[in-house]
Tab-separated table of C-alpha atoms in Angstrom:
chain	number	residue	atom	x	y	z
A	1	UNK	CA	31.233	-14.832	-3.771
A	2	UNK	CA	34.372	-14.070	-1.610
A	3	UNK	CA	34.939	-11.021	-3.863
A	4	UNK	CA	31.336	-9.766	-3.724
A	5	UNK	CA	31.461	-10.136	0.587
A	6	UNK	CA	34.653	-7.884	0.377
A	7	UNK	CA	32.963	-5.066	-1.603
A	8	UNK	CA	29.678	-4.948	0.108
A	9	UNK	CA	32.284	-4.835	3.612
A	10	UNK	CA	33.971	-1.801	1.417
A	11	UNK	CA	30.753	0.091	0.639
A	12	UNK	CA	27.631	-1.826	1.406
A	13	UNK	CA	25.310	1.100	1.013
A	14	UNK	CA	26.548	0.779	-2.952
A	15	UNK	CA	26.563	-3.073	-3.445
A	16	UNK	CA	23.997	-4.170	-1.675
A	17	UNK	CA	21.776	-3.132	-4.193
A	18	UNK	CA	21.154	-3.770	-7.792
A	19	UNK	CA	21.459	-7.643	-7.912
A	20	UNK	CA	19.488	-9.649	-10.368
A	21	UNK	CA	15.694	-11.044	-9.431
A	22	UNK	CA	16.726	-14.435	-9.537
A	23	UNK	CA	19.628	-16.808	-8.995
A	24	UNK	CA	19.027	-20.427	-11.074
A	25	UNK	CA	21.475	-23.356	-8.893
A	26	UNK	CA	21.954	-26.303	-10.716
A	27	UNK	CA	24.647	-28.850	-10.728
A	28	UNK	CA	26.779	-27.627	-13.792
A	29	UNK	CA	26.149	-23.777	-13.318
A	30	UNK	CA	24.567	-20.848	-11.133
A	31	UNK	CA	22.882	-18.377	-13.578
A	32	UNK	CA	21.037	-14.997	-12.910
A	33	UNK	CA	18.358	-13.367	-14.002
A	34	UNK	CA	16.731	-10.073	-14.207
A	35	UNK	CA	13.202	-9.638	-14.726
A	36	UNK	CA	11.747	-6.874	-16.534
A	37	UNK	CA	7.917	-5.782	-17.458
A	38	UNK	CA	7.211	-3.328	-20.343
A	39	UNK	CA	7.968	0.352	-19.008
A	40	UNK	CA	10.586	-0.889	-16.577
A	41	UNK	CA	14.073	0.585	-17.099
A	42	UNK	CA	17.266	-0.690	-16.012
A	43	UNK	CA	19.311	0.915	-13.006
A	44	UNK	CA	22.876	2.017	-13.360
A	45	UNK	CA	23.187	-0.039	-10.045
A	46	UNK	CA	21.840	-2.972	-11.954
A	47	UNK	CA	23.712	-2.829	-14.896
A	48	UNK	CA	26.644	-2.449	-12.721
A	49	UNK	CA	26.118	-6.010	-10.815
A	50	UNK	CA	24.896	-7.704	-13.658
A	51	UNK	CA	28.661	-6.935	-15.082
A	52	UNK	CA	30.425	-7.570	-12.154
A	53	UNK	CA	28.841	-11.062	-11.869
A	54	UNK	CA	29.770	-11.737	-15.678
A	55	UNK	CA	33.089	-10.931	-15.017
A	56	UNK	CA	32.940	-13.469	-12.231
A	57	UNK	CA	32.291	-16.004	-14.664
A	58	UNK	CA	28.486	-16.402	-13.726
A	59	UNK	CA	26.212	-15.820	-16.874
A	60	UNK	CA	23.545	-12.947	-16.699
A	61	UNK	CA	20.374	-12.698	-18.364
A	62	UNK	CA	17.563	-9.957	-18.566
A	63	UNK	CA	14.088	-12.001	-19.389
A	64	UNK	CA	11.200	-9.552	-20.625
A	65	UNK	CA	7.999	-10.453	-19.436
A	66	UNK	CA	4.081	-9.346	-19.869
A	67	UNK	CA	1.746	-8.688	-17.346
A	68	UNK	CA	-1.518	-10.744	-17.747
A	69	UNK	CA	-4.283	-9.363	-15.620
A	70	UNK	CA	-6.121	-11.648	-13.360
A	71	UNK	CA	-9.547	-10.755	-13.477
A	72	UNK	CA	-10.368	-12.695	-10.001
A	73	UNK	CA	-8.305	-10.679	-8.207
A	74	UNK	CA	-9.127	-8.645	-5.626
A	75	UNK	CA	-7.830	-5.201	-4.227
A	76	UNK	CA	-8.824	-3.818	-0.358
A	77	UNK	CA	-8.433	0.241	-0.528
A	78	UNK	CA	-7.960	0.875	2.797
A	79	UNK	CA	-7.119	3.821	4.672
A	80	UNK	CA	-6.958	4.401	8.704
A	81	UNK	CA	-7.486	7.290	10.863
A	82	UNK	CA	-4.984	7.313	14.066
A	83	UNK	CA	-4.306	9.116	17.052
A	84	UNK	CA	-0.501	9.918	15.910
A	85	UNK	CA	2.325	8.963	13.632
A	86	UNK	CA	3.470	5.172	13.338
A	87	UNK	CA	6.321	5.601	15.273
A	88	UNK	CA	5.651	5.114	18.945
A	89	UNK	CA	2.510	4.499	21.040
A	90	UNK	CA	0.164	5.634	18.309
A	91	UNK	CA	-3.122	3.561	17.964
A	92	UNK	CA	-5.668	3.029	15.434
A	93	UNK	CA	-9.029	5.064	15.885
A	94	UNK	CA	-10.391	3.702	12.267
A	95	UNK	CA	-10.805	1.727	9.935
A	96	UNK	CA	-12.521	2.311	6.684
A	97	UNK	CA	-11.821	-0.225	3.951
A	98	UNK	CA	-13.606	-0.772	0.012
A	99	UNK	CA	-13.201	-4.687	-1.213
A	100	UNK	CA	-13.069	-4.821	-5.742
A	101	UNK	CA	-12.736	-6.824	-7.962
A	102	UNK	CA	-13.456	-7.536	-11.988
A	103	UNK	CA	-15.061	-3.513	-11.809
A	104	UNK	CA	-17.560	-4.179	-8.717
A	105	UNK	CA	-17.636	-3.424	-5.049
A	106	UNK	CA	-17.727	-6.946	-3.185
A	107	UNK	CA	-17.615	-5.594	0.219
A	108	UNK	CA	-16.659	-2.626	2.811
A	109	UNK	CA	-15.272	-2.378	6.311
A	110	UNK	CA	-15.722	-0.139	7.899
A	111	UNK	CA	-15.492	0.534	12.115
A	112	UNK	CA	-14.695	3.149	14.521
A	113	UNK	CA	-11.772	1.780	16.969
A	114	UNK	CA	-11.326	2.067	20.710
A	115	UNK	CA	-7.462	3.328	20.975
A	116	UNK	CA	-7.155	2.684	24.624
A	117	UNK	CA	-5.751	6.039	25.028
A	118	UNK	CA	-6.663	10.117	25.184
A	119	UNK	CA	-7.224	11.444	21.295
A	120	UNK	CA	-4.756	14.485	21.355
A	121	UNK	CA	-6.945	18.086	20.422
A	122	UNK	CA	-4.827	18.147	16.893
A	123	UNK	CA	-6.110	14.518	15.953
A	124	UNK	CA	-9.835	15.386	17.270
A	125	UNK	CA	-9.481	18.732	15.444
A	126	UNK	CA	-7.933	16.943	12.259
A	127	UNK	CA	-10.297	14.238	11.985
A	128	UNK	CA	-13.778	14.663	14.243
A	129	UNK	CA	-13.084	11.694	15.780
A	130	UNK	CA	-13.189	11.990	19.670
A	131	UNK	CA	-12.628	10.493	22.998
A	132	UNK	CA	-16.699	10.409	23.275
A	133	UNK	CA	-17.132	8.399	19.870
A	134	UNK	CA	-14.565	5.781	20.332
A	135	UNK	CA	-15.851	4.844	24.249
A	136	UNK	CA	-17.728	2.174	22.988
A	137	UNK	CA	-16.137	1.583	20.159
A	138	UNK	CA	-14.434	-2.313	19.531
A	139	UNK	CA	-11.120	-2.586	20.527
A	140	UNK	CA	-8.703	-3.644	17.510
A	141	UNK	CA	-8.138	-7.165	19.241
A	142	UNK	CA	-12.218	-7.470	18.857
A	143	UNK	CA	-12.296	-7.090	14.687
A	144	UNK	CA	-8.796	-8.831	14.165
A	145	UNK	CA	-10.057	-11.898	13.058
A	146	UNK	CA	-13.089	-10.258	10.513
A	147	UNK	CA	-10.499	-7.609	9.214
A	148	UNK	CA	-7.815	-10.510	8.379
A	149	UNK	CA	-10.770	-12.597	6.954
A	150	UNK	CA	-11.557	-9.092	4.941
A	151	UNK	CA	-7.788	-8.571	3.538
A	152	UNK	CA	-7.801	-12.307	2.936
A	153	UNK	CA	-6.257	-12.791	-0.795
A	154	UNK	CA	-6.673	-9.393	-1.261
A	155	UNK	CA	-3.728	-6.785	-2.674
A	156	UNK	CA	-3.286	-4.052	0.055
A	157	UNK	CA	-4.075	-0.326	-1.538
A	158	UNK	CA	-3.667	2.984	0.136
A	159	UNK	CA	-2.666	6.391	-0.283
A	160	UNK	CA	0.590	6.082	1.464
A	161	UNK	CA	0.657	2.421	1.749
A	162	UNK	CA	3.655	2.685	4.098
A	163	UNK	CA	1.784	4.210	6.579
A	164	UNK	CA	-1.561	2.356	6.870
A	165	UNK	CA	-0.256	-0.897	6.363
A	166	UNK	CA	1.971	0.091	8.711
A	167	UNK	CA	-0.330	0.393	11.202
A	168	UNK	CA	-2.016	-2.348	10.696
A	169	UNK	CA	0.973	-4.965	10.624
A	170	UNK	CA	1.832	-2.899	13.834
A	171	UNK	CA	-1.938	-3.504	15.509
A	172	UNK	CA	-1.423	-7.206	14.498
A	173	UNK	CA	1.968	-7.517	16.424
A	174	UNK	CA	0.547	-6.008	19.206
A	175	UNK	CA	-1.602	-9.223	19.611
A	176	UNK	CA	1.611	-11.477	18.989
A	177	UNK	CA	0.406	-11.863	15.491
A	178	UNK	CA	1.714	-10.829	12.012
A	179	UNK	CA	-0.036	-10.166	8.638
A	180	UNK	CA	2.118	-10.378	5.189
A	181	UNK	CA	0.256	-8.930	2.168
A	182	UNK	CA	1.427	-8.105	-1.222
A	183	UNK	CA	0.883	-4.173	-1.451
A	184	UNK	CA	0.125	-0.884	-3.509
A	185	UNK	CA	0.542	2.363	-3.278
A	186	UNK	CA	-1.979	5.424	-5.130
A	187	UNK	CA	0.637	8.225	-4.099
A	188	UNK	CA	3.624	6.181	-6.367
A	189	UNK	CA	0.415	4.891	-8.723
A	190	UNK	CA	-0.595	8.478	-9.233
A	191	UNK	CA	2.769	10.132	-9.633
A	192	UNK	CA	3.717	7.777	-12.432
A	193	UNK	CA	0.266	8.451	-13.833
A	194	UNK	CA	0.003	11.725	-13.750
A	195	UNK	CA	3.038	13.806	-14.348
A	196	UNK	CA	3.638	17.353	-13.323
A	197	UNK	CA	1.134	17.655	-10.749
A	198	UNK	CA	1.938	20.149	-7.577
A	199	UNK	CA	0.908	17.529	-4.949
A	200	UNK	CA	-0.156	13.464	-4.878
A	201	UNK	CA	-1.884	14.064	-1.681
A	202	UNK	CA	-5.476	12.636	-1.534
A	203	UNK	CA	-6.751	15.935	-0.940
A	204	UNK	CA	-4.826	17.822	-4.160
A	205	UNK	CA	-5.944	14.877	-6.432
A	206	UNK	CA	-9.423	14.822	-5.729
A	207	UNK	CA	-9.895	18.464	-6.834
A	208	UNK	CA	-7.677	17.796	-9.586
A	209	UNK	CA	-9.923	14.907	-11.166
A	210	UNK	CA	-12.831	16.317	-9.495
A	211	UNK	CA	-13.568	13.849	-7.159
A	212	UNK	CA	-16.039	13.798	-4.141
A	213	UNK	CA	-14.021	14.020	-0.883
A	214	UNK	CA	-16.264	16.025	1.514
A	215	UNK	CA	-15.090	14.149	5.147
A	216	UNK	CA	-11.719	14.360	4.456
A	217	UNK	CA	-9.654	12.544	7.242
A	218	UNK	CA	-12.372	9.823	8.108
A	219	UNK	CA	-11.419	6.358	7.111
A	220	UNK	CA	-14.434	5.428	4.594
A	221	UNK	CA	-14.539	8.254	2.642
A	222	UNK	CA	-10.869	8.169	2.061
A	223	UNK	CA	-10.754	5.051	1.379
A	224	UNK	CA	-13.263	5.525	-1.085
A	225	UNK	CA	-11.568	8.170	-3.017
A	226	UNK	CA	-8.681	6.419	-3.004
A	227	UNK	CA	-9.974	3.563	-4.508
A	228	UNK	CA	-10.810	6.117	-6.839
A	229	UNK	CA	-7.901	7.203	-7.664
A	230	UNK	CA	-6.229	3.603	-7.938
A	231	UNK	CA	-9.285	3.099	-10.451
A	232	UNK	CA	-7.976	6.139	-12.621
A	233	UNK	CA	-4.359	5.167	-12.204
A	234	UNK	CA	-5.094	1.418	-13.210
A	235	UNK	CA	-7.768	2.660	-15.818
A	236	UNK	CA	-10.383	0.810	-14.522
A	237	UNK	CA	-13.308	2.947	-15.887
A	238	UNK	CA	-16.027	0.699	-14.750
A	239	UNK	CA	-14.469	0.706	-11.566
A	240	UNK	CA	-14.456	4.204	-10.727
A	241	UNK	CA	-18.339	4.688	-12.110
A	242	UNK	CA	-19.413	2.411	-9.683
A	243	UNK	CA	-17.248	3.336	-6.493
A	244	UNK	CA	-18.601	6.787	-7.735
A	245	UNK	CA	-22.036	5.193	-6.990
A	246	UNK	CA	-20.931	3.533	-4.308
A	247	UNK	CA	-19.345	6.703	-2.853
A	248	UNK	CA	-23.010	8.679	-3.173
A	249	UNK	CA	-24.596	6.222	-1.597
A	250	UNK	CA	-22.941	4.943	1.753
A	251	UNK	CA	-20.588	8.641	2.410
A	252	UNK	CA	-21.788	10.054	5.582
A	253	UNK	CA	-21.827	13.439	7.009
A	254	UNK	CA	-19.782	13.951	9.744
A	255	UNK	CA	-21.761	16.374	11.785
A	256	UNK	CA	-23.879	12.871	12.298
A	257	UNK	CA	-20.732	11.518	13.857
A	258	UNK	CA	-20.228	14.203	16.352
């Protein structure tokens, strides 16, 4: 361990990365353990550790594993609509959310947000969404509880995961309260998916597979076409036919909005 501490204190950006999954303590021996699923490759990084730690006397093991699909579980696609980038004072302006699971719709979310703050002219001109249509709009601290209820046992899915569940881990803390969910993302989905493309971005892959994205840059109807998208990535077929449904019959026009 001594000699492991003095390397990562040598170059930590290079060794602190690349260690094995699991470490197995027991009184006679510590053992590691790599796990791998089919299509998973291993790193020079991780080949690297996993022979430094053999050399160290502590026995290495890479244990292949199959992913069996739980049928009960459910995925929120969720995607936000902000008044700037996560960094900083930026709030949420909405939320637009789609609930699956086993193929079906189970539920939506979906709710314009008061930011507490001016909507800059970019954001308005980006998204529709104005200073006029959030007045009377729920703050974020006044859906908290129905939108953690909502992503209850749920995977977290958006285009860009980073950045929406950002926000909404950030929106959380802002009330003194945190939210850990296990997460996906369609952008790293997609470009595993579907090789060779120009762009991932929402926008570039629903012309490419020719789905319906006419309010661009309001919550729902991305997060509708993103569910999409994780559908097609996942190959869900049944999925996507009925968010397709789904997406026909709850999409709204945005002039309405204005």
């Amino acid at each position: 361990v001594l000699k492991i501490l003095r390397m990562m204190l040598n170059d930590f950006k290079y060794y602190s990365s690349g260690y094995p999954d699991i470490i197995s303590m027991t009184a006679k021996q510590i053992e590691f353990f790599e796990v791998k699923a089919s299509g998973d490759k291993l790193s020079s990084h991780q080949l690297d550790r996993m022979q430094e730690l053999i050399e160290l006397g502590y026995p290495c093991e890479i244990i292949n594993v199959e992913w069996i699909e739980d049928t009960e579980q459910s995925y929120v696609i969720l995607d936000v609509e902000t008044t700037g980038g996560l960094k900083g004072r930026s709030r949420i302006t909405e939320i637009g959310a789609v609930k699956v699971r086993n193929g079906k719709v189970i539920d939506t979310f979906k709710t314009l947000i008061n930011p507490n703050m001016k909507i800059p002219s970019a954001i308005v001109r980006l998204t529709g969404i104005t200073d006029k249509m959030v007045q009377a709009a729920p703050q974020f601290r006044e859906i908290a509880n129905s939108l953690r209820t909502f992503l209850e046992g749920s995977i977290f899915v958006a285009h860009h995961v980073r950045f929406d569940y950002g926000f909404i881990q950030k929106e959380f803390r802002l009330l003194g309260e945190d939210i850990v969910l296990p997460t996906e993302c369609t952008v790293a989905l997609s470009r595993k998916k579907f090789l060779g493309l120009k762009s991932y971005s929402l926008k570039n892959l629903c012309a490419e597979f020719k789905i319906s994205l006419d309010n661009h840059h309001r919550a729902f109807d991305d997060a509708l076409a993103a569910a999409q998208v994780f559908a097609m990535c996942m190959g869900y077929d049944e999925l996507r036919k009925n968010l397709a449904l789904e997406f026909n019959e709850i999409s709204y026009d945005r002039s309405e909005s204005l």
